[in-house]
Short mmCIF file of C-alpha atoms and ligand atoms in Angstrom, two decimals:
data_model
loop_
_atom_site.label_atom_id
_atom_site.label_comp_id
_atom_site.label_asym_id
_atom_site.label_seq_id
_atom_site.Cartn_x
_atom_site.Cartn_y
_atom_site.Cartn_z
CA MET S 1 124.65 171.81 69.25
CA SER S 2 126.19 168.34 69.68
CA PRO S 3 128.93 167.53 67.15
CA VAL S 4 128.24 165.65 63.93
CA ILE S 5 130.39 162.57 63.26
CA ARG S 6 131.36 162.40 59.56
CA PRO S 7 134.05 160.72 57.40
CA MET S 8 137.44 162.45 57.29
CA ARG S 9 138.37 163.93 53.90
CA PRO S 10 141.91 164.63 52.62
CA GLU S 11 141.43 168.39 53.13
CA ASP S 12 140.59 167.75 56.83
CA VAL S 13 143.98 166.18 57.56
CA PRO S 14 145.99 169.33 58.48
CA VAL S 15 143.21 170.38 60.90
CA ALA S 16 143.05 166.83 62.31
CA GLU S 17 146.80 167.09 62.93
CA ARG S 18 146.24 170.22 65.04
CA VAL S 19 143.43 168.53 67.03
CA SER S 20 145.63 165.51 67.69
CA ASP S 21 148.64 167.66 68.68
CA GLU S 22 146.47 169.71 71.08
CA GLY S 23 145.02 166.55 72.63
CA PHE S 24 148.36 164.80 73.13
CA PHE S 25 150.28 167.92 74.25
CA GLU S 26 147.71 168.59 76.98
CA LEU S 27 147.79 164.89 77.95
CA ASP S 28 151.61 164.88 78.15
CA SER S 29 151.54 168.07 80.27
CA ARG S 30 148.90 166.57 82.59
CA MET S 31 150.53 163.12 83.02
CA ARG S 32 154.16 164.30 83.19
CA PRO S 33 156.08 163.05 86.26
CA ALA S 34 157.48 165.91 88.36
CA ASP S 35 161.09 165.08 87.39
CA ALA S 36 160.44 164.69 83.62
CA PRO S 37 161.35 167.41 81.13
CA ALA S 38 158.50 169.63 79.88
CA PRO S 39 156.72 168.13 76.85
CA GLU S 40 157.45 169.67 73.47
CA ARG S 41 155.12 170.56 70.60
CA ARG S 42 155.46 168.47 67.45
CA SER S 43 158.36 169.48 65.23
CA ASP S 44 157.69 170.47 61.60
CA THR S 45 159.20 167.14 60.49
CA HIS S 46 156.99 165.18 62.87
CA ARG S 47 153.92 167.13 61.66
CA ALA S 48 154.77 166.39 58.04
CA VAL S 49 155.18 162.65 58.80
CA TRP S 50 151.87 162.66 60.72
CA ILE S 51 150.06 164.33 57.81
CA GLN S 52 151.59 161.98 55.23
CA ARG S 53 150.58 158.93 57.31
CA THR S 54 147.03 160.18 57.87
CA LEU S 55 146.55 160.94 54.17
CA HIS S 56 147.65 157.33 53.56
CA PHE S 57 144.89 156.09 55.93
CA VAL S 58 142.24 158.36 54.38
CA HIS S 59 143.27 157.10 50.92
CA HIS S 60 143.36 153.36 51.72
CA ASP S 61 140.75 153.21 54.50
CA PRO S 62 138.26 156.07 54.03
CA GLY S 63 135.66 154.09 56.02
CA GLY S 64 137.97 153.96 59.04
CA CYS S 65 138.72 157.69 59.40
CA TRP S 66 136.23 160.03 61.12
CA VAL S 67 135.96 163.55 62.51
CA ALA S 68 133.60 165.19 65.02
CA GLU S 69 132.58 168.69 64.00
CA ASP S 70 130.32 171.43 65.37
CA GLU S 71 129.81 175.14 64.66
CA THR S 72 133.29 175.86 66.08
CA GLY S 73 134.98 173.45 63.61
CA MET S 74 136.67 170.08 64.16
CA VAL S 75 136.66 169.01 67.81
CA GLY S 76 137.73 165.35 67.53
CA MET S 77 139.19 162.77 65.16
CA ALA S 78 139.89 159.02 64.87
CA THR S 79 141.80 157.11 62.20
CA SER S 80 141.77 153.34 61.80
CA PHE S 81 142.58 150.76 59.15
CA ARG S 82 142.02 147.13 58.18
CA ARG S 83 144.84 144.83 57.12
CA GLU S 84 143.62 141.32 56.20
CA THR S 85 141.66 140.15 59.29
CA LEU S 86 143.14 142.77 61.64
CA TRP S 87 141.64 146.17 62.55
CA CYS S 88 143.94 148.81 64.08
CA LEU S 89 143.23 152.18 65.68
CA ALA S 90 145.96 154.59 64.57
CA THR S 91 145.09 157.91 66.28
CA TYR S 92 142.22 159.13 68.43
CA ALA S 93 141.86 162.56 70.08
CA VAL S 94 139.35 165.19 71.20
CA LEU S 95 140.29 168.84 71.86
CA PRO S 96 141.31 169.28 75.53
CA GLY S 97 138.47 171.69 76.43
CA ARG S 98 135.89 169.32 74.92
CA GLN S 99 136.95 166.01 76.49
CA GLY S 100 134.68 164.04 78.83
CA GLN S 101 131.52 165.41 77.13
CA GLY S 102 130.59 162.31 75.12
CA ILE S 103 132.34 163.26 71.83
CA GLY S 104 135.01 160.53 71.83
CA LYS S 105 132.82 157.45 72.27
CA PRO S 106 130.71 157.84 69.10
CA LEU S 107 133.90 158.67 67.16
CA LEU S 108 135.49 155.40 68.26
CA ALA S 109 132.24 153.52 67.57
CA ALA S 110 132.28 154.78 63.96
CA ALA S 111 135.91 153.69 63.52
CA MET S 112 135.29 150.29 65.16
CA ASP S 113 132.30 149.68 62.93
CA TYR S 114 134.75 149.69 60.00
CA GLY S 115 136.54 146.74 61.68
CA SER S 116 133.43 144.79 62.61
CA ALA S 117 134.28 141.88 60.27
CA CYS S 118 137.85 141.59 61.59
CA THR S 119 138.72 138.80 64.03
CA ARG S 120 141.59 140.69 65.67
CA ALA S 121 142.18 144.26 66.79
CA MET S 122 145.18 146.28 68.03
CA LEU S 123 145.78 149.77 69.39
CA SER S 124 148.50 151.50 71.36
CA ALA S 125 146.81 153.37 74.21
CA SER S 126 147.97 156.39 76.13
CA SER S 127 147.61 156.38 79.92
CA ASP S 128 144.68 158.82 79.67
CA THR S 129 142.06 157.70 82.19
CA LYS S 130 139.21 158.31 79.73
CA ALA S 131 140.96 156.45 76.90
CA VAL S 132 141.63 153.31 78.94
CA ARG S 133 138.07 153.31 80.27
CA ILE S 134 136.68 153.50 76.73
CA TYR S 135 139.03 150.79 75.39
CA ARG S 136 138.26 148.34 78.19
CA GLN S 137 134.51 148.95 77.72
CA ALA S 138 135.07 148.18 74.02
CA GLY S 139 136.48 144.76 74.96
CA PHE S 140 140.22 145.37 74.64
CA ASP S 141 142.69 143.54 76.88
CA LEU S 142 145.20 146.11 78.14
CA HIS S 143 148.86 145.04 78.26
CA PRO S 144 151.19 147.57 79.98
CA GLN S 145 153.88 149.02 77.73
CA MET S 146 157.45 149.81 78.79
CA TYR S 147 160.00 152.09 77.23
CA LEU S 148 163.74 152.55 77.68
CA THR S 149 165.68 155.79 77.38
CA GLY S 150 169.19 157.12 77.86
CA VAL S 151 172.60 157.36 76.31
CA VAL S 152 173.75 154.11 74.69
CA HIS S 153 177.05 152.79 76.10
CA ARG S 154 178.88 152.41 72.80
CA SER S 155 181.34 149.94 74.36
CA ALA S 156 178.45 147.55 75.13
CA ILE S 157 177.42 147.21 71.49
CA PRO S 158 178.55 143.84 70.08
CA VAL S 159 179.80 143.37 66.53
CA VAL S 160 176.57 142.94 64.58
CA GLU S 161 176.72 140.70 61.53
CA LYS S 162 174.13 139.41 59.07
CA VAL S 163 172.13 142.67 59.00
CA ARG S 164 171.74 144.57 55.71
CA GLU S 165 169.80 147.52 54.34
CA GLY S 166 166.32 146.49 53.20
CA SER S 167 164.20 147.53 50.23
CA ALA S 168 160.79 147.01 48.61
CA ALA S 169 162.07 143.60 47.47
CA ASP S 170 161.74 142.49 51.14
CA THR S 171 158.01 143.26 51.36
CA ASP S 172 156.79 139.65 50.96
CA LEU S 173 159.24 138.48 53.61
CA MET S 174 158.11 141.26 55.97
CA ASP S 175 154.43 140.49 55.42
CA SER S 176 155.12 136.82 56.26
CA LEU S 177 156.85 137.84 59.49
CA ASP S 178 153.94 140.20 60.32
CA ARG S 179 151.43 137.39 59.79
CA ALA S 180 153.33 135.07 62.13
CA ALA S 181 153.53 137.82 64.80
CA ARG S 182 150.15 139.62 64.61
CA GLY S 183 148.07 137.57 62.18
CA ALA S 184 148.20 140.11 59.30
CA GLY S 185 150.78 141.68 57.02
CA HIS S 186 151.32 145.45 57.07
CA GLY S 187 150.59 145.37 53.33
CA VAL S 188 150.41 148.92 51.91
CA ASP S 189 151.89 150.28 55.15
CA HIS S 190 155.27 148.82 54.12
CA GLY S 191 155.13 151.12 51.07
CA LEU S 192 154.59 154.11 53.38
CA MET S 193 157.32 153.04 55.81
CA LEU S 194 159.79 152.36 52.99
CA ARG S 195 159.21 155.90 51.67
CA THR S 196 159.60 157.50 55.10
CA TRP S 197 161.99 155.36 57.14
CA ARG S 198 165.17 153.30 56.94
CA LEU S 199 164.81 149.52 56.80
CA LEU S 200 167.25 146.94 58.22
CA VAL S 201 166.81 143.23 57.39
CA SER S 202 168.37 140.03 58.67
CA ASP S 203 167.67 136.95 56.58
CA THR S 204 169.76 133.85 57.29
CA SER S 205 169.26 130.06 57.16
CA THR S 206 168.29 130.10 60.87
CA GLY S 207 165.91 133.06 61.04
CA ALA S 208 164.62 136.28 59.50
CA GLY S 209 163.54 139.68 60.75
CA TYR S 210 163.29 143.37 59.98
CA ALA S 211 163.44 146.71 61.78
CA TYR S 212 162.48 150.23 60.69
CA LEU S 213 164.25 153.33 62.04
CA ASP S 214 162.07 156.44 62.01
CA GLU S 215 162.94 159.99 60.92
CA ARG S 216 164.58 160.57 64.32
CA GLY S 217 166.68 157.40 64.06
CA ARG S 218 164.55 155.58 66.65
CA LEU S 219 163.28 152.02 66.40
CA ALA S 220 159.81 152.30 64.83
CA LEU S 221 158.86 148.63 64.31
CA LEU S 222 160.60 145.27 64.63
CA ALA S 223 159.47 141.73 63.76
CA ALA S 224 161.49 138.53 63.69
CA SER S 225 160.97 134.79 63.42
CA ASN S 226 163.06 134.12 66.54
CA ARG S 227 164.58 135.95 69.49
CA ARG S 228 168.16 135.58 68.31
CA THR S 229 167.40 137.47 65.09
CA ALA S 230 165.33 140.07 66.97
CA VAL S 231 168.23 140.71 69.39
CA ARG S 232 170.65 141.11 66.48
CA LEU S 233 168.37 143.66 64.80
CA LEU S 234 167.84 145.61 68.01
CA TRP S 235 171.59 145.91 68.57
CA ALA S 236 171.93 147.09 64.96
CA THR S 237 169.33 149.84 65.55
CA LEU S 238 171.00 150.91 68.83
CA ALA S 239 174.33 151.15 66.99
CA GLU S 240 172.64 153.66 64.66
CA ALA S 241 170.71 155.50 67.40
CA PRO S 242 171.15 159.22 68.16
CA GLU S 243 172.96 160.10 71.39
CA GLN S 244 169.69 160.11 73.38
CA ALA S 245 168.13 156.77 72.49
CA THR S 246 164.53 155.66 73.12
CA VAL S 247 163.02 152.23 72.55
CA GLY S 248 159.27 152.28 73.14
CA HIS S 249 156.19 150.04 72.98
CA VAL S 250 157.75 147.06 74.77
CA THR S 251 155.32 144.51 76.24
CA ALA S 252 156.04 141.95 78.97
CA ALA S 253 156.07 139.26 76.27
CA ASN S 254 159.30 140.83 74.95
CA GLN S 255 161.75 140.60 77.86
CA TRP S 256 164.57 140.23 75.32
CA VAL S 257 164.22 143.98 74.61
CA LEU S 258 164.92 144.72 78.29
CA ASP S 259 168.00 142.47 78.24
CA VAL S 260 169.48 144.32 75.24
CA CYS S 261 168.53 147.86 76.30
CA LEU S 262 169.61 147.45 79.94
CA ALA S 263 172.94 146.01 78.74
CA ALA S 264 173.23 149.12 76.53
CA GLY S 265 172.82 151.34 79.61
CA LEU S 266 169.24 152.57 79.03
CA ARG S 267 166.74 153.15 81.87
CA LEU S 268 163.39 151.39 82.10
CA HIS S 269 160.03 153.22 82.41
CA GLN S 270 156.36 152.39 81.91
CA GLU S 271 153.75 154.18 79.82
CA GLY S 272 150.43 153.30 78.24
CA TYR S 273 149.06 149.96 77.08
CA LEU S 274 148.93 147.71 74.07
CA GLY S 275 145.20 147.09 73.58
CA LEU S 276 144.35 143.74 71.96
CA ARG S 277 141.22 141.86 70.96
CA GLY S 278 141.26 138.28 69.70
CA MET S 279 145.03 137.90 70.02
CA LYS S 280 147.97 137.62 72.40
CA PRO S 281 150.84 140.15 72.61
CA PRO S 282 153.06 139.53 69.54
CA ALA S 283 156.65 138.34 70.18
CA PRO S 284 159.41 138.74 69.26
CA TYR S 285 157.93 142.03 68.13
CA VAL S 286 158.09 145.75 68.92
CA HIS S 287 154.95 147.41 67.58
CA ASN S 288 154.63 150.89 66.14
CA GLY S 289 152.35 153.37 67.96
CA ALA S 290 150.18 154.10 64.92
CA LEU S 291 150.84 151.34 62.39
CA LEU S 292 150.89 148.61 65.09
C1 LIG D 301 140.52 159.57 74.79
C2 LIG D 301 139.61 160.64 74.19
C3 LIG D 301 139.75 160.64 72.66
C4 LIG D 301 138.16 160.29 74.57
O1 LIG D 301 137.30 161.31 74.10
P1 LIG D 301 136.24 162.00 75.11
O2 LIG D 301 135.39 162.88 74.30
O3 LIG D 301 137.00 162.60 76.24
O4 LIG D 301 135.43 160.69 75.60
P2 LIG D 301 133.89 160.61 76.08
O5 LIG D 301 133.51 161.89 76.75
O6 LIG D 301 133.05 160.15 74.93
O7 LIG D 301 133.97 159.40 77.13
C5 LIG D 301 134.81 159.50 78.26
C6 LIG D 301 134.51 158.40 79.25
O8 LIG D 301 135.38 158.60 80.38
C7 LIG D 301 134.58 159.08 81.49
N1 LIG D 301 135.33 160.21 82.05
C8 LIG D 301 135.12 161.52 81.86
N2 LIG D 301 136.05 162.23 82.55
C9 LIG D 301 136.85 161.33 83.14
C10 LIG D 301 138.00 161.42 83.97
N3 LIG D 301 138.52 162.59 84.31
N4 LIG D 301 138.59 160.26 84.39
C11 LIG D 301 138.09 159.06 84.05
N5 LIG D 301 136.99 158.90 83.27
C12 LIG D 301 136.40 160.03 82.83
C13 LIG D 301 133.26 159.47 80.92
O9 LIG D 301 132.25 159.36 81.92
C14 LIG D 301 133.10 158.46 79.80
O10 LIG D 301 132.85 157.15 80.28
P3 LIG D 301 131.33 156.59 80.45
O11 LIG D 301 130.61 156.85 79.15
O12 LIG D 301 131.49 155.14 80.76
O13 LIG D 301 130.69 157.35 81.58
C15 LIG D 301 139.97 162.06 74.74
O14 LIG D 301 139.75 162.10 76.13
C16 LIG D 301 141.40 162.51 74.43
O15 LIG D 301 141.65 163.08 73.38
N6 LIG D 301 142.38 162.25 75.34
C17 LIG D 301 143.77 162.70 75.13
C18 LIG D 301 144.43 161.97 73.97
C19 LIG D 301 144.36 160.47 74.14
O16 LIG D 301 144.70 159.92 75.16
N7 LIG D 301 143.91 159.80 73.08
C20 LIG D 301 143.83 158.35 73.03
C21 LIG D 301 145.12 157.88 72.56
S1 LIG D 301 145.27 156.18 72.47
#
């Protein structure tokens, strides 16, 4: 029996989390370079954050969240959301043993239908050969993503001034910065991020910007009105980073990230793509993998 594609309900979310974890763990194991450490399963904290975020999508964008189900249970899932004129794909996975059998494409078609009135679209793609084939067929331009990892050289960190803790009072400012960078505010997603993550803000007479640090202390999202402010915020996040730092989701339009991270002693790698429709890579901007 071929799977049925139906809307995701709140009670599906813990099962969807398992499907996504299976899909990405198998992908990480398959794509891992020989010298890279073995991939790890999601931690309990990471699972809880994933579930909270997906419940947020199901609540605000029920028309953008879908599952594929057959007599064995859930075999695939896709979550997406609309913010103003922008449609974003948050997560998309099919169980490893069921991939390449035509389950993923109708799932993505259902999610994309929800964004059919949007003029722009964003997604952060894995390097999975099937995923990139499907995204390109769906009209996405694929922009390679870089990431930087390593131990931050503390002595390289400059004195960072004009950065403060942020709060919900900064939401309008952040939405304005989002609109300038990607054409749409994060809107309700700022509420989610403010509940889950730490916010740093820089707001001076010459420029403004913000950066979120995730539950692991890593940079989760950064937007700024100019490069100088973006650089200041990135140094501030590296100053707060755990011993093993990672800065991900860097596009070629954001060479300033390389300048800062290489000066901090991190190593440069490449992984996945920023998929875009109807827009150019945002800059100065470091997107989030799910909230874009
Ligand atoms: C990406 C994913 C959701 C797609 O779901 P799926 O059920 O595998 O996709 P489908 O079977 O509907 O379509 C796969 C396409 O790739 C092709 N394909 C199948 N096996 C392939 C392979 N090994 N290499 C390249 N292409 C392949 C299929 O022919 C089909 O393309 P076509 O219709 O033009 O012929 C799924 O593969 C997955 O979960 N991957 C791991 C997690 C991941 O990368 N998710 C996306 C994150 S952004």
